[in-house]
PDB file of C-alpha atoms in Angstrom:
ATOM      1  CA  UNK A   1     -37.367 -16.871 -23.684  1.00 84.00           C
ATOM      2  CA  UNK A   2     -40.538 -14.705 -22.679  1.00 89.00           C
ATOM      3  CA  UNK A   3     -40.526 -11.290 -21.596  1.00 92.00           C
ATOM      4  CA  UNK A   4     -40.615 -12.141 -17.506  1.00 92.00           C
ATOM      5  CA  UNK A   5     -37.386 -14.745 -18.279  1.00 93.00           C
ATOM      6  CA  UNK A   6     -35.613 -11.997 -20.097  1.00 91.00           C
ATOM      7  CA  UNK A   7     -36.290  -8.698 -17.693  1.00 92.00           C
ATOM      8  CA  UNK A   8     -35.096 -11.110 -14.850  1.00 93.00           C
ATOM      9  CA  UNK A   9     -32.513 -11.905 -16.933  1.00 90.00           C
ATOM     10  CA  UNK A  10     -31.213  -8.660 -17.698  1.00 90.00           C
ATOM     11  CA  UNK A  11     -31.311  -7.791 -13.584  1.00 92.00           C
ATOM     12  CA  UNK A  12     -28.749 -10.064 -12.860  1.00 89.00           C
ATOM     13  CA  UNK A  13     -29.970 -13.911 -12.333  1.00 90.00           C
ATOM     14  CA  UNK A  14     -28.763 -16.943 -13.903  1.00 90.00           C
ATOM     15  CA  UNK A  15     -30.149 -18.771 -16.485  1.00 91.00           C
ATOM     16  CA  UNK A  16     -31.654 -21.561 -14.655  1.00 91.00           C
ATOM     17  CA  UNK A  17     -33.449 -18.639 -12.145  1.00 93.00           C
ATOM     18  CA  UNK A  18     -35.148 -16.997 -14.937  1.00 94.00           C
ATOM     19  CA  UNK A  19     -36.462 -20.116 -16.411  1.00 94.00           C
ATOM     20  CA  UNK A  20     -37.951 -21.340 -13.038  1.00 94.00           C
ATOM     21  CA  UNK A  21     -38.556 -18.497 -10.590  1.00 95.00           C
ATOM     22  CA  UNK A  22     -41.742 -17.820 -12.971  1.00 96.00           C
ATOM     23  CA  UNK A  23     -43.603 -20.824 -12.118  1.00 95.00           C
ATOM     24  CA  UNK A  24     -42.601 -20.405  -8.330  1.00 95.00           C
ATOM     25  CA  UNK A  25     -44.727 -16.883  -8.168  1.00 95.00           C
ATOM     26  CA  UNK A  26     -47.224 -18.462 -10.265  1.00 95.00           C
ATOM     27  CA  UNK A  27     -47.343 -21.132  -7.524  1.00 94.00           C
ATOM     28  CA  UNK A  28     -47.910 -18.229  -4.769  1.00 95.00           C
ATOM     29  CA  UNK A  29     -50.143 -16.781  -7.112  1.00 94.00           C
ATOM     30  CA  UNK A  30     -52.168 -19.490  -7.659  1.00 93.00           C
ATOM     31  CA  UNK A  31     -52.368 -20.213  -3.778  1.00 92.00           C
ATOM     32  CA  UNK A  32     -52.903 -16.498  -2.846  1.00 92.00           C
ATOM     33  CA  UNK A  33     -55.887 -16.802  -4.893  1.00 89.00           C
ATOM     34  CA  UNK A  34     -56.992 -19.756  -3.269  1.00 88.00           C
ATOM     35  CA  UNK A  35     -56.335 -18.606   0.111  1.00 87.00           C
ATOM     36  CA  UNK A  36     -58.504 -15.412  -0.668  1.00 86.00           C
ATOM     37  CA  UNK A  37     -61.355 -17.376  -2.001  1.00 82.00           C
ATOM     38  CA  UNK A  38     -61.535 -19.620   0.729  1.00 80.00           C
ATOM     39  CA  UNK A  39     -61.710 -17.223   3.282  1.00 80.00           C
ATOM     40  CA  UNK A  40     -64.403 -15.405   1.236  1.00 80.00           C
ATOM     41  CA  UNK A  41     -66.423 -18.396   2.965  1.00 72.00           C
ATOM     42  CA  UNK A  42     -68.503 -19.146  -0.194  1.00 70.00           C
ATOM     43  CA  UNK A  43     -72.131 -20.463   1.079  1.00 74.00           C
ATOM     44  CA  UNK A  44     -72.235 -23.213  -1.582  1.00 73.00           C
ATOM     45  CA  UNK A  45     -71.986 -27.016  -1.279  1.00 78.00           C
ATOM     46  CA  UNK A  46     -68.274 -28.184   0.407  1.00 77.00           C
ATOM     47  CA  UNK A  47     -67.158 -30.372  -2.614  1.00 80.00           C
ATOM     48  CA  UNK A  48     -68.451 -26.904  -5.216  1.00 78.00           C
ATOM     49  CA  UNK A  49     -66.017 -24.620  -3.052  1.00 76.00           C
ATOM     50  CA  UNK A  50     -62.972 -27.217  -2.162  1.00 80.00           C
ATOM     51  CA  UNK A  51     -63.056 -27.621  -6.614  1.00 85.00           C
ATOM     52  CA  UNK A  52     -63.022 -23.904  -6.893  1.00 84.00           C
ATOM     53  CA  UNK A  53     -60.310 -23.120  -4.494  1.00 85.00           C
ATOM     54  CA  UNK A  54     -58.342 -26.213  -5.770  1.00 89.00           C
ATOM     55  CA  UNK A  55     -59.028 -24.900  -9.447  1.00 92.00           C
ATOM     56  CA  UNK A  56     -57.478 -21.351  -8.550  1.00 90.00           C
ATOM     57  CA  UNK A  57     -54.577 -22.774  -6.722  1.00 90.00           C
ATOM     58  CA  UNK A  58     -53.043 -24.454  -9.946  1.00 94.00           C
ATOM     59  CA  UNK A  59     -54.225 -22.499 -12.360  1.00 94.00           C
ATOM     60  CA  UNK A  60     -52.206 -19.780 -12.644  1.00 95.00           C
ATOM     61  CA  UNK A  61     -49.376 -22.522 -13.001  1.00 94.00           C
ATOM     62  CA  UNK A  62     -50.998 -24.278 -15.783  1.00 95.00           C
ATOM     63  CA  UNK A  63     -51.876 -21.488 -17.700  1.00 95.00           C
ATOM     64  CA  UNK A  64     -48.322 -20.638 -17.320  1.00 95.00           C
ATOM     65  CA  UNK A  65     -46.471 -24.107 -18.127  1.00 95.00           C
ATOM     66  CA  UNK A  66     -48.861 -24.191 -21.325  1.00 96.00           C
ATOM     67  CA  UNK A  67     -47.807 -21.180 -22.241  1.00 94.00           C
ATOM     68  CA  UNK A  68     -44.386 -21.696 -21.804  1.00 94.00           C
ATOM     69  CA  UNK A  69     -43.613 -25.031 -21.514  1.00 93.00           C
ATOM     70  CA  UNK A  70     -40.470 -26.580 -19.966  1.00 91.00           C
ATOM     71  CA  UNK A  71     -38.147 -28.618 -21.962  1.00 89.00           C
ATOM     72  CA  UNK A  72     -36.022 -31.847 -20.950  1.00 87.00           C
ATOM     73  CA  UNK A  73     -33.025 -29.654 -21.890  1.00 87.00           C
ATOM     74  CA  UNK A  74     -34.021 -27.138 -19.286  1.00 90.00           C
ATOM     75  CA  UNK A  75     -34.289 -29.830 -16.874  1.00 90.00           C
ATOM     76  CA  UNK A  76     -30.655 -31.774 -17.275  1.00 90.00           C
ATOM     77  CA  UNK A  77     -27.434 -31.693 -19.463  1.00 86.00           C
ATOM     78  CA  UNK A  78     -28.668 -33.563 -22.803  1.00 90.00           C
ATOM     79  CA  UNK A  79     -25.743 -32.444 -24.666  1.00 93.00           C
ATOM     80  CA  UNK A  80     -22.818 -34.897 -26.203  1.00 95.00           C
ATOM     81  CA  UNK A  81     -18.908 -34.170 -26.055  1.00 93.00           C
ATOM     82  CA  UNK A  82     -17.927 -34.991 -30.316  1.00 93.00           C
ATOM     83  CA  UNK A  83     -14.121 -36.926 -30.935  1.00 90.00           C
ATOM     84  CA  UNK A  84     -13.212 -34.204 -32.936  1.00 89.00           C
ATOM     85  CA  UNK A  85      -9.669 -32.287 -33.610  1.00 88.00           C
ATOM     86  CA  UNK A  86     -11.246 -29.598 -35.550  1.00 90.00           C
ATOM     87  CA  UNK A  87      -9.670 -26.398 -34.324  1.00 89.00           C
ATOM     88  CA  UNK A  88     -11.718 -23.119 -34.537  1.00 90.00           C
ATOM     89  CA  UNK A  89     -10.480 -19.292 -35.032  1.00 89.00           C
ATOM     90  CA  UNK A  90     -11.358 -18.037 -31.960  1.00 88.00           C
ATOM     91  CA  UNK A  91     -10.720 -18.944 -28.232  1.00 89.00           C
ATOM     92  CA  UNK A  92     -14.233 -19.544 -26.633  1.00 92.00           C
ATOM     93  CA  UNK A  93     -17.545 -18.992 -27.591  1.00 93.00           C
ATOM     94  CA  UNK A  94     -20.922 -20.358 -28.978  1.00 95.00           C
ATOM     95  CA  UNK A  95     -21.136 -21.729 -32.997  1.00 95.00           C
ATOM     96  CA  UNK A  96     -24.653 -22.598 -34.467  1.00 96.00           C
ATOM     97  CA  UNK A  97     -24.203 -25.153 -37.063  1.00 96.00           C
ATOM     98  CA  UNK A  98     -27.201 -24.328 -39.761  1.00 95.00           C
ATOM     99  CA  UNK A  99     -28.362 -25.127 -42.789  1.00 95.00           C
ATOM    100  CA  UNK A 100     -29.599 -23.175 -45.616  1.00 94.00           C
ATOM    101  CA  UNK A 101     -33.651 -23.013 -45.063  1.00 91.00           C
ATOM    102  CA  UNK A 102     -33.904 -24.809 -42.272  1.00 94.00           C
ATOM    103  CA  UNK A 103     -36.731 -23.119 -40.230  1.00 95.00           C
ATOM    104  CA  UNK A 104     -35.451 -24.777 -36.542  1.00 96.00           C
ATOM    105  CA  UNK A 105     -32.199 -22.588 -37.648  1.00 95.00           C
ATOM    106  CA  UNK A 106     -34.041 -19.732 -38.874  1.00 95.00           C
ATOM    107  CA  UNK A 107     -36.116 -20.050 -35.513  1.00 95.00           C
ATOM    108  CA  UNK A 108     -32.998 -20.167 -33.127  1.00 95.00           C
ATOM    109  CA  UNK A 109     -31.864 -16.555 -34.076  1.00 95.00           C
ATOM    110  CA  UNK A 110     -34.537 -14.947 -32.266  1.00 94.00           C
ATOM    111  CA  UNK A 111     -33.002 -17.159 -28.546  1.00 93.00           C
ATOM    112  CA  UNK A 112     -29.588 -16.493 -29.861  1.00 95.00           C
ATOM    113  CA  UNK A 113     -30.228 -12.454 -30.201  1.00 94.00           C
ATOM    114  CA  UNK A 114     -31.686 -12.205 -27.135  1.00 92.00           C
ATOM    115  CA  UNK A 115     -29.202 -14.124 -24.555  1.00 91.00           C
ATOM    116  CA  UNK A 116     -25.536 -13.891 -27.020  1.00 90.00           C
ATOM    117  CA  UNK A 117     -24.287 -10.748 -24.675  1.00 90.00           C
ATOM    118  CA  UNK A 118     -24.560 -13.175 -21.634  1.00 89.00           C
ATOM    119  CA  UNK A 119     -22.274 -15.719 -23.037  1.00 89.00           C
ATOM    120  CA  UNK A 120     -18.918 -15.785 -22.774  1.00 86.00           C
ATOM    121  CA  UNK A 121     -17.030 -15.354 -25.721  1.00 89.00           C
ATOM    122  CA  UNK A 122     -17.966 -14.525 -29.720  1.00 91.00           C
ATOM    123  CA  UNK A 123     -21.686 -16.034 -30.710  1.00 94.00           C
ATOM    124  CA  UNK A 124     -21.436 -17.219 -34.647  1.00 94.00           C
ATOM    125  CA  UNK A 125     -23.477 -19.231 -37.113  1.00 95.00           C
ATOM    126  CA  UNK A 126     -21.788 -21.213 -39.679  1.00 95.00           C
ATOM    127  CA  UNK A 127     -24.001 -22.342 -42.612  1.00 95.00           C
ATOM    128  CA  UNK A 128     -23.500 -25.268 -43.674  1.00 94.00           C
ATOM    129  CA  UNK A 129     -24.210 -23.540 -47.873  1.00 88.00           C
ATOM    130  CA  UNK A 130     -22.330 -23.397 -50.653  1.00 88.00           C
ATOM    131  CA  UNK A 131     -23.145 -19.686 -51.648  1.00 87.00           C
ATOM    132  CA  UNK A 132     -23.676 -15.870 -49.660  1.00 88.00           C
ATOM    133  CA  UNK A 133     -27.110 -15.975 -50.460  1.00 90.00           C
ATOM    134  CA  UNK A 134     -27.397 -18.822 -47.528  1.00 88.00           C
ATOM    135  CA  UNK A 135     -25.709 -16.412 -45.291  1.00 91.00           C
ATOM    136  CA  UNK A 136     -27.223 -13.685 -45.939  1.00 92.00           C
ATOM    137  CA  UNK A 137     -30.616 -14.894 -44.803  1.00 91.00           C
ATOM    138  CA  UNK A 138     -28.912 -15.700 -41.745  1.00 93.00           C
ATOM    139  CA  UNK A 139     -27.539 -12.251 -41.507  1.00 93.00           C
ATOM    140  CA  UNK A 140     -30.948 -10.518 -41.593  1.00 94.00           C
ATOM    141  CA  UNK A 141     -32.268 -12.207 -38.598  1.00 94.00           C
ATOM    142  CA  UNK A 142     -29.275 -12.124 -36.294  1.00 95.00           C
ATOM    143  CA  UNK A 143     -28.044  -8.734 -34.400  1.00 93.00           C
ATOM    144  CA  UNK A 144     -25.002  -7.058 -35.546  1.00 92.00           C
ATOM    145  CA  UNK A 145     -22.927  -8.348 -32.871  1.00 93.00           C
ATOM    146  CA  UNK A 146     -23.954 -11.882 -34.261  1.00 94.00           C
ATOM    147  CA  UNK A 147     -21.209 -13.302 -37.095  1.00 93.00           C
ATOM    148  CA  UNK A 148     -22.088 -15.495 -39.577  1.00 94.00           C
ATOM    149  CA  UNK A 149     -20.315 -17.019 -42.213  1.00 93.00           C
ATOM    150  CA  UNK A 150     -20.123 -20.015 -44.312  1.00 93.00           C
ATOM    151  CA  UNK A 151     -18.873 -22.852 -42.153  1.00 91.00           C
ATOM    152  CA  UNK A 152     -15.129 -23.897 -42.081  1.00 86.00           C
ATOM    153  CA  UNK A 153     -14.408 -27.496 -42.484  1.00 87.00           C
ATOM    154  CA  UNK A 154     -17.712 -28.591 -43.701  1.00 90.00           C
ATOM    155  CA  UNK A 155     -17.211 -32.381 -44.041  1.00 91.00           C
ATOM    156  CA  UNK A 156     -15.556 -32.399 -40.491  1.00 91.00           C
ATOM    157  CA  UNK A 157     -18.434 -30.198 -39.050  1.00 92.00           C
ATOM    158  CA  UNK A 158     -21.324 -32.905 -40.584  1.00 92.00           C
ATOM    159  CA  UNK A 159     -20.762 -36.026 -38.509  1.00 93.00           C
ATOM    160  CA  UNK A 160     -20.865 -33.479 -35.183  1.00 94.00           C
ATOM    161  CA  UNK A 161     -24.086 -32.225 -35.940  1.00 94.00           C
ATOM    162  CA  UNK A 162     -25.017 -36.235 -36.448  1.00 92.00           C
ATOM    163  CA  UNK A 163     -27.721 -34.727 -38.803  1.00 91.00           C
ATOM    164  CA  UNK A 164     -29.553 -32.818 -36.328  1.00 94.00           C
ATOM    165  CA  UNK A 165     -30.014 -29.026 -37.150  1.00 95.00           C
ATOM    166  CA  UNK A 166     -29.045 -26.525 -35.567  1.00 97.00           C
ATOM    167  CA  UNK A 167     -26.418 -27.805 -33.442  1.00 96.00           C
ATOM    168  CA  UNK A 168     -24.930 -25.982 -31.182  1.00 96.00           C
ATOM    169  CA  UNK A 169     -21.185 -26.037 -30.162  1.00 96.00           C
ATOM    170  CA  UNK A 170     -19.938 -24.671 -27.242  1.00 95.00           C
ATOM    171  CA  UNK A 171     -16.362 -24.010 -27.824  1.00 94.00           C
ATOM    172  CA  UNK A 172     -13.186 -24.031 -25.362  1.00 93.00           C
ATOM    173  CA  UNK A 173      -9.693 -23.298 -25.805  1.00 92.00           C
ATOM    174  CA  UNK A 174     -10.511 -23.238 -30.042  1.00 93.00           C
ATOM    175  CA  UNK A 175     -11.934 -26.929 -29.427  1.00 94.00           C
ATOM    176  CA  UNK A 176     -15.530 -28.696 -29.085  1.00 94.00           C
ATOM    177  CA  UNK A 177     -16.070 -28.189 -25.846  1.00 94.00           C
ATOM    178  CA  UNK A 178     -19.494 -29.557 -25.777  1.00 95.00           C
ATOM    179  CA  UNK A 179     -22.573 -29.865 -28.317  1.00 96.00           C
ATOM    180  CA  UNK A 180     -26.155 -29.782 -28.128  1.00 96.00           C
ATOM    181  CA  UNK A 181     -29.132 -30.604 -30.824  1.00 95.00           C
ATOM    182  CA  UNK A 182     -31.897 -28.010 -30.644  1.00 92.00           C
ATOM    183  CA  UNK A 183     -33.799 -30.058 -28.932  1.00 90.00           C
ATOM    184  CA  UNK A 184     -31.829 -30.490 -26.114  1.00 92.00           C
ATOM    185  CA  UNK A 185     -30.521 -26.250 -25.981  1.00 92.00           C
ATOM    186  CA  UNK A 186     -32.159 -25.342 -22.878  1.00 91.00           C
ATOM    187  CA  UNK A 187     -31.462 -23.398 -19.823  1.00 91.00           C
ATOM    188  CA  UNK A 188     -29.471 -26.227 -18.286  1.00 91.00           C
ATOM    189  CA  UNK A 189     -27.167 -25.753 -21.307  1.00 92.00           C
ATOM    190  CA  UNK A 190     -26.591 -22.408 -21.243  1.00 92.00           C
ATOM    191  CA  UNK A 191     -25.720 -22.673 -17.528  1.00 90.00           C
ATOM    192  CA  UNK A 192     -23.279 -24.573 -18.151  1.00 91.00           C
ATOM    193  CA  UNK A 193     -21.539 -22.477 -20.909  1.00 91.00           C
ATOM    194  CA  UNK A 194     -22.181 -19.066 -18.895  1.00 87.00           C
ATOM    195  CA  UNK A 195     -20.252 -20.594 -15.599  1.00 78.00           C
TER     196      UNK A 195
END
């Protein structure tokens, strides 16, 4: 999340508002610009001054989107509900599945330290390692109110992730409520675990 996602965040709108309201002012920005240009009544060729006022219209938007681009997972619910009777140790809350060096993992700590206190219940990461050394990486890059352990049930927790890492598990009533590759963690996602 950017800096305009996460201050509109942290005044009270949902996920799915501070992913999109963004582009909507870039929108009005884009046409207020236009609209000011046009006006201007530029004494060049028609086709010169329709491009320019077409150009400043949708840039601001562009710039924007390529900037901070928006995902299929912010767009619809790409996540998968695992057959699983794999009970966890606490009631609700989000577990990233990782694995020892894997940079997607190591790159999902900075999302998870920004939006965890938004989430209902207790945010963890469970490394799929064999030592502390793999958590302890981990455990440099997350927040303090972040836990992270080795993961429980390891050869029950593997087919979930279905290879894909990190996984993230939303977790209900100490069960799999719902999971989602990284790919497919977006804002659509996290609305549905924050409702």
């Amino acid at each position: 999340m950017n800096a305009l996602e996460l201050l509109l965040l942290k005044l009270g709108s949902s996920f799915f508002l501070s992913k999109f309201l963004p582009y909507f002012l870039m929108v009005f920005l884009g046409l207020g610009l236009a609209i000011a240009v046009f006006r201007q009544g530029l004494k060049v060729k028609k086709w010169v001054n329709a491009s320019l006022v077409f150009l400043l219209a949708v840039l601001p938007f562009g710039i924007y989107f390529l900037a901070f681009p928006i995902y299929r997972g912010d767009l619809m619910s790409m996540g998968y509900c695992p057959k699983s009777s794999l009970e966890f140790p606490f009631e609700s809350g989000v577990v990233v599945v990782a694995l020892p060096g894997c940079k997607y993992c190591s790159e999902s700590t900075k999302l998870m330290n920004q939006i965890h206190q938004k989430l209902p219940g207790k945010t963890q990461y469970w490394v799929l390692g064999t030592d502390s050394l793999d958590v302890s990486a981990y455990d440099k890059l997350l927040s303090e109110e972040i836990f992270c352990r080795l993961a429980l049930h390891q050869k029950e927790l593997l087919p979930i992730t279905e290879g894909s890492f990190p996984t993230f598990l939303w977790i209900k009533n100490y069960r799999i409520e719902k999971a989602w590759h990284n790919n497919d963690f977006g804002v659509y996602a996290l609305q549905e675990i924050a409702l």
